[in-house]
């Protein structure tokens, strides 16, 4: 019975630790009912159709779907590889994913929708004859490369929304400290419970099993003579 109680207690402790850790990780992503996947400092929502079959979306459709957040922008090769790898879990086929990129006539270059520069060079070597004003970009999940496509004429299948994680790096140590403190408290409580259990166990077994037996002592010569005299007087 005691072992069952201890097992239940430790299972409860493990559940508490898991919930705290899960909260510290998952709380960074938007809680809007969609499945957001965290990676580094961002969260990603992979929009997919019924039975994991990708639908076709224009760039305007993609921007509308992600209007509360942002369309996918990629700044590192690690982020690019993550999108390619996770896409295979979402969609059955290799598809093209819209990138949140537009042609900026002022700088005569492509920029991300937040008007930051495109620092990663991950373009496919194939050329395009598209007019610059009509240039959009997509990620080919089959090759992991970016391609220039027509904003008007090329509907793509994949839409990935991106959102910055709500908790900054400065706040992350607070969650980590909370988890560590909870673990230490649980370990301390467990040690106290174990100590009290062991103390009560040994105390109860010591008092119930202990019996006093006086040591055996041989009678002295005077005591023997006195006993014999009493026996003779009684028989007489």
Tab-separated table of C-alpha atoms in Angstrom:
chain	number	residue	atom	x	y	z
A	1	UNK	CA	0.000	0.000	0.000
A	2	UNK	CA	2.783	2.406	0.929
A	3	UNK	CA	4.643	1.647	-2.295
A	4	UNK	CA	1.500	2.441	-4.296
A	5	UNK	CA	1.152	5.787	-2.515
A	6	UNK	CA	4.796	6.644	-3.151
A	7	UNK	CA	4.439	5.718	-6.813
A	8	UNK	CA	1.365	7.935	-7.159
A	9	UNK	CA	3.142	10.794	-5.439
A	10	UNK	CA	6.186	10.621	-7.701
A	11	UNK	CA	3.944	10.333	-10.767
A	12	UNK	CA	2.120	13.486	-9.681
A	13	UNK	CA	5.457	15.260	-9.209
A	14	UNK	CA	6.561	14.222	-12.687
A	15	UNK	CA	3.308	15.530	-14.161
A	16	UNK	CA	3.782	18.891	-12.459
A	17	UNK	CA	7.343	19.188	-13.799
A	18	UNK	CA	6.181	18.270	-17.311
A	19	UNK	CA	3.345	20.818	-17.250
A	20	UNK	CA	5.651	23.587	-16.058
A	21	UNK	CA	8.211	22.762	-18.717
A	22	UNK	CA	5.548	22.453	-21.415
A	23	UNK	CA	4.124	25.818	-20.399
A	24	UNK	CA	7.531	27.487	-20.479
A	25	UNK	CA	8.019	26.258	-24.072
A	26	UNK	CA	4.536	26.360	-25.576
A	27	UNK	CA	3.486	29.661	-23.997
A	28	UNK	CA	5.726	31.517	-26.501
A	29	UNK	CA	3.517	30.704	-29.529
A	30	UNK	CA	0.100	32.217	-30.347
A	31	UNK	CA	-2.874	30.510	-28.679
A	32	UNK	CA	-5.416	30.892	-31.489
A	33	UNK	CA	-6.457	27.269	-31.956
A	34	UNK	CA	-3.924	26.552	-34.711
A	35	UNK	CA	-0.954	24.243	-34.397
A	36	UNK	CA	2.120	26.443	-34.095
A	37	UNK	CA	5.570	24.886	-34.253
A	38	UNK	CA	8.394	26.684	-32.399
A	39	UNK	CA	11.863	26.964	-33.884
A	40	UNK	CA	14.562	29.254	-32.496
A	41	UNK	CA	12.872	32.639	-31.911
A	42	UNK	CA	9.806	32.155	-34.122
A	43	UNK	CA	6.645	30.059	-34.377
A	44	UNK	CA	5.262	28.620	-37.610
A	45	UNK	CA	1.761	27.640	-38.685
A	46	UNK	CA	1.701	25.283	-41.692
A	47	UNK	CA	-1.629	25.799	-43.467
A	48	UNK	CA	-2.853	22.563	-45.031
A	49	UNK	CA	-6.020	21.297	-46.650
A	50	UNK	CA	-8.204	18.300	-45.904
A	51	UNK	CA	-6.403	14.952	-45.565
A	52	UNK	CA	-3.069	16.797	-45.658
A	53	UNK	CA	-3.583	17.635	-49.340
A	54	UNK	CA	-2.271	21.086	-50.112
A	55	UNK	CA	-4.565	23.583	-51.788
A	56	UNK	CA	-3.578	26.276	-54.269
A	57	UNK	CA	-3.270	29.836	-52.994
A	58	UNK	CA	-2.379	33.080	-54.707
A	59	UNK	CA	0.042	35.419	-52.988
A	60	UNK	CA	-2.930	37.584	-51.985
A	61	UNK	CA	-4.640	34.538	-50.440
A	62	UNK	CA	-1.476	33.745	-48.523
A	63	UNK	CA	-1.167	37.294	-47.193
A	64	UNK	CA	-4.813	37.267	-46.149
A	65	UNK	CA	-4.463	33.959	-44.276
A	66	UNK	CA	-1.428	35.245	-42.379
A	67	UNK	CA	-2.595	38.852	-42.024
A	68	UNK	CA	-2.570	38.779	-38.207
A	69	UNK	CA	1.012	37.539	-38.171
A	70	UNK	CA	3.245	37.449	-41.224
A	71	UNK	CA	4.084	35.340	-44.237
A	72	UNK	CA	7.146	33.143	-44.043
A	73	UNK	CA	10.519	34.890	-44.117
A	74	UNK	CA	13.797	32.981	-43.898
A	75	UNK	CA	17.057	34.433	-42.629
A	76	UNK	CA	19.280	31.418	-41.963
A	77	UNK	CA	20.009	28.128	-43.678
A	78	UNK	CA	18.996	26.335	-40.469
A	79	UNK	CA	15.565	27.939	-40.641
A	80	UNK	CA	15.297	27.029	-44.317
A	81	UNK	CA	16.154	23.397	-43.576
A	82	UNK	CA	13.615	23.313	-40.758
A	83	UNK	CA	10.818	24.483	-43.085
A	84	UNK	CA	11.774	21.911	-45.717
A	85	UNK	CA	11.947	19.066	-43.197
A	86	UNK	CA	8.719	19.905	-41.379
A	87	UNK	CA	6.820	20.381	-44.646
A	88	UNK	CA	7.197	16.663	-45.317
A	89	UNK	CA	5.226	15.955	-42.128
A	90	UNK	CA	2.410	18.302	-43.141
A	91	UNK	CA	1.972	17.652	-46.856
A	92	UNK	CA	2.164	14.350	-48.692
A	93	UNK	CA	3.871	15.767	-51.770
A	94	UNK	CA	6.807	18.072	-52.379
A	95	UNK	CA	5.341	21.532	-52.841
A	96	UNK	CA	6.259	25.179	-53.254
A	97	UNK	CA	5.835	27.432	-50.220
A	98	UNK	CA	5.166	31.143	-50.584
A	99	UNK	CA	7.839	33.443	-49.203
A	100	UNK	CA	6.880	36.823	-47.759
A	101	UNK	CA	8.976	38.713	-50.281
A	102	UNK	CA	8.243	41.637	-52.609
A	103	UNK	CA	10.104	43.782	-55.123
A	104	UNK	CA	11.056	47.166	-53.679
A	105	UNK	CA	11.335	49.693	-56.484
A	106	UNK	CA	13.107	52.206	-54.260
A	107	UNK	CA	16.072	49.918	-53.644
A	108	UNK	CA	15.616	47.923	-56.873
A	109	UNK	CA	15.788	44.660	-54.918
A	110	UNK	CA	13.634	42.045	-53.275
A	111	UNK	CA	12.835	42.561	-49.619
A	112	UNK	CA	10.804	40.831	-46.971
A	113	UNK	CA	7.337	42.171	-46.250
A	114	UNK	CA	8.610	43.890	-43.102
A	115	UNK	CA	10.992	45.792	-45.448
A	116	UNK	CA	14.134	44.150	-44.063
A	117	UNK	CA	16.875	43.092	-46.473
A	118	UNK	CA	17.169	39.550	-47.774
A	119	UNK	CA	20.491	38.498	-46.251
A	120	UNK	CA	20.452	34.792	-47.122
A	121	UNK	CA	21.344	33.900	-50.710
A	122	UNK	CA	19.477	30.674	-51.378
A	123	UNK	CA	18.326	31.268	-54.944
A	124	UNK	CA	18.074	28.584	-57.570
A	125	UNK	CA	20.456	29.206	-60.465
A	126	UNK	CA	17.725	29.012	-63.073
A	127	UNK	CA	16.966	32.360	-64.712
A	128	UNK	CA	13.603	34.048	-65.061
A	129	UNK	CA	12.232	36.528	-67.576
A	130	UNK	CA	9.635	37.987	-65.255
A	131	UNK	CA	9.223	41.724	-65.017
A	132	UNK	CA	10.693	42.884	-61.706
A	133	UNK	CA	7.443	44.472	-60.610
A	134	UNK	CA	5.747	41.070	-60.946
A	135	UNK	CA	8.392	39.065	-59.068
A	136	UNK	CA	7.472	37.074	-55.983
A	137	UNK	CA	9.348	34.183	-54.396
A	138	UNK	CA	8.669	30.638	-53.300
A	139	UNK	CA	10.599	27.862	-51.572
A	140	UNK	CA	10.756	24.548	-53.421
A	141	UNK	CA	10.630	21.877	-50.731
A	142	UNK	CA	11.995	19.299	-53.177
A	143	UNK	CA	15.315	21.139	-53.569
A	144	UNK	CA	15.286	23.528	-50.617
A	145	UNK	CA	16.009	26.404	-52.998
A	146	UNK	CA	14.175	29.664	-53.629
A	147	UNK	CA	12.710	30.471	-57.029
A	148	UNK	CA	11.273	33.641	-58.510
A	149	UNK	CA	7.664	33.268	-59.597
A	150	UNK	CA	4.944	35.514	-60.944
A	151	UNK	CA	2.883	37.250	-58.291
A	152	UNK	CA	-0.133	37.253	-60.620
A	153	UNK	CA	-0.002	34.005	-62.566
A	154	UNK	CA	1.604	31.402	-60.288
A	155	UNK	CA	-0.579	30.069	-57.496
A	156	UNK	CA	1.453	28.029	-55.057
A	157	UNK	CA	0.388	25.218	-52.758
A	158	UNK	CA	2.109	25.916	-49.466
A	159	UNK	CA	1.357	28.681	-47.001
A	160	UNK	CA	3.351	29.055	-43.800
A	161	UNK	CA	2.532	31.846	-41.347
A	162	UNK	CA	5.251	33.086	-39.030
A	163	UNK	CA	5.030	34.836	-35.682
A	164	UNK	CA	7.695	36.015	-33.282
A	165	UNK	CA	7.678	34.183	-29.985
A	166	UNK	CA	5.870	36.240	-27.369
A	167	UNK	CA	8.487	35.803	-24.632
A	168	UNK	CA	11.853	37.388	-25.249
A	169	UNK	CA	15.146	35.755	-24.346
A	170	UNK	CA	15.291	37.963	-21.264
A	171	UNK	CA	12.163	36.270	-19.910
A	172	UNK	CA	13.259	32.710	-20.642
A	173	UNK	CA	15.517	32.427	-17.557
A	174	UNK	CA	12.445	33.172	-15.421
A	175	UNK	CA	10.655	30.091	-16.759
A	176	UNK	CA	13.787	27.976	-16.438
A	177	UNK	CA	14.270	29.153	-12.858
A	178	UNK	CA	10.634	28.297	-12.108
A	179	UNK	CA	11.079	24.765	-13.412
A	180	UNK	CA	14.359	24.259	-11.516
A	181	UNK	CA	12.879	25.660	-8.299
A	182	UNK	CA	9.849	23.390	-8.630
A	183	UNK	CA	12.100	20.370	-9.123
A	184	UNK	CA	14.138	21.259	-6.024
A	185	UNK	CA	10.995	21.739	-3.927
A	186	UNK	CA	9.577	18.418	-5.078
A	187	UNK	CA	12.866	16.655	-4.350
A	188	UNK	CA	12.948	18.257	-0.879
A	189	UNK	CA	9.371	17.217	-0.108
A	190	UNK	CA	10.095	13.706	-1.354
A	191	UNK	CA	13.160	13.460	0.909
A	192	UNK	CA	11.153	14.606	3.958
A	193	UNK	CA	8.338	12.156	3.208
A	194	UNK	CA	10.822	9.320	2.773
A	195	UNK	CA	12.655	10.222	6.014
A	196	UNK	CA	9.426	10.381	8.053
A	197	UNK	CA	8.246	7.116	6.561
A	198	UNK	CA	11.503	5.380	7.395
A	199	UNK	CA	11.521	6.847	10.911
A	200	UNK	CA	7.980	5.686	11.649
A	201	UNK	CA	8.711	2.283	10.184
A	202	UNK	CA	11.780	1.600	12.308
A	203	UNK	CA	10.155	3.040	15.442
A	204	UNK	CA	7.102	0.808	15.159
A	205	UNK	CA	9.070	-2.333	14.407
A	206	UNK	CA	11.525	-1.680	17.276
A	207	UNK	CA	8.854	-1.308	19.970
A	208	UNK	CA	6.649	-4.168	18.813
A	209	UNK	CA	9.392	-6.735	18.428
A	210	UNK	CA	11.451	-5.834	21.515
A	211	UNK	CA	10.952	-7.965	24.645
A	212	UNK	CA	12.957	-7.736	27.881
A	213	UNK	CA	14.689	-10.933	29.010
A	214	UNK	CA	16.700	-10.584	32.259
A	215	UNK	CA	20.118	-12.164	32.108
A	216	UNK	CA	20.535	-15.672	33.636
A	217	UNK	CA	22.359	-15.618	37.008
A	218	UNK	CA	23.384	-18.739	38.992
A	219	UNK	CA	22.293	-18.642	42.698
A	220	UNK	CA	25.076	-18.050	45.241
A	221	UNK	CA	26.081	-20.642	47.933
A	222	UNK	CA	24.179	-18.872	50.731
A	223	UNK	CA	21.025	-18.702	48.648
A	224	UNK	CA	21.312	-22.439	47.870
A	225	UNK	CA	21.703	-23.375	51.585
A	226	UNK	CA	18.717	-21.208	52.504
A	227	UNK	CA	16.519	-22.842	49.897
A	228	UNK	CA	17.534	-26.384	51.073
A	229	UNK	CA	16.799	-25.470	54.691
A	230	UNK	CA	13.354	-24.204	53.786
A	231	UNK	CA	12.628	-27.383	51.829
A	232	UNK	CA	13.617	-29.640	54.817
A	233	UNK	CA	11.523	-27.630	57.231
A	234	UNK	CA	8.529	-27.839	54.909
A	235	UNK	CA	8.827	-31.652	54.478
A	236	UNK	CA	9.288	-32.184	58.188
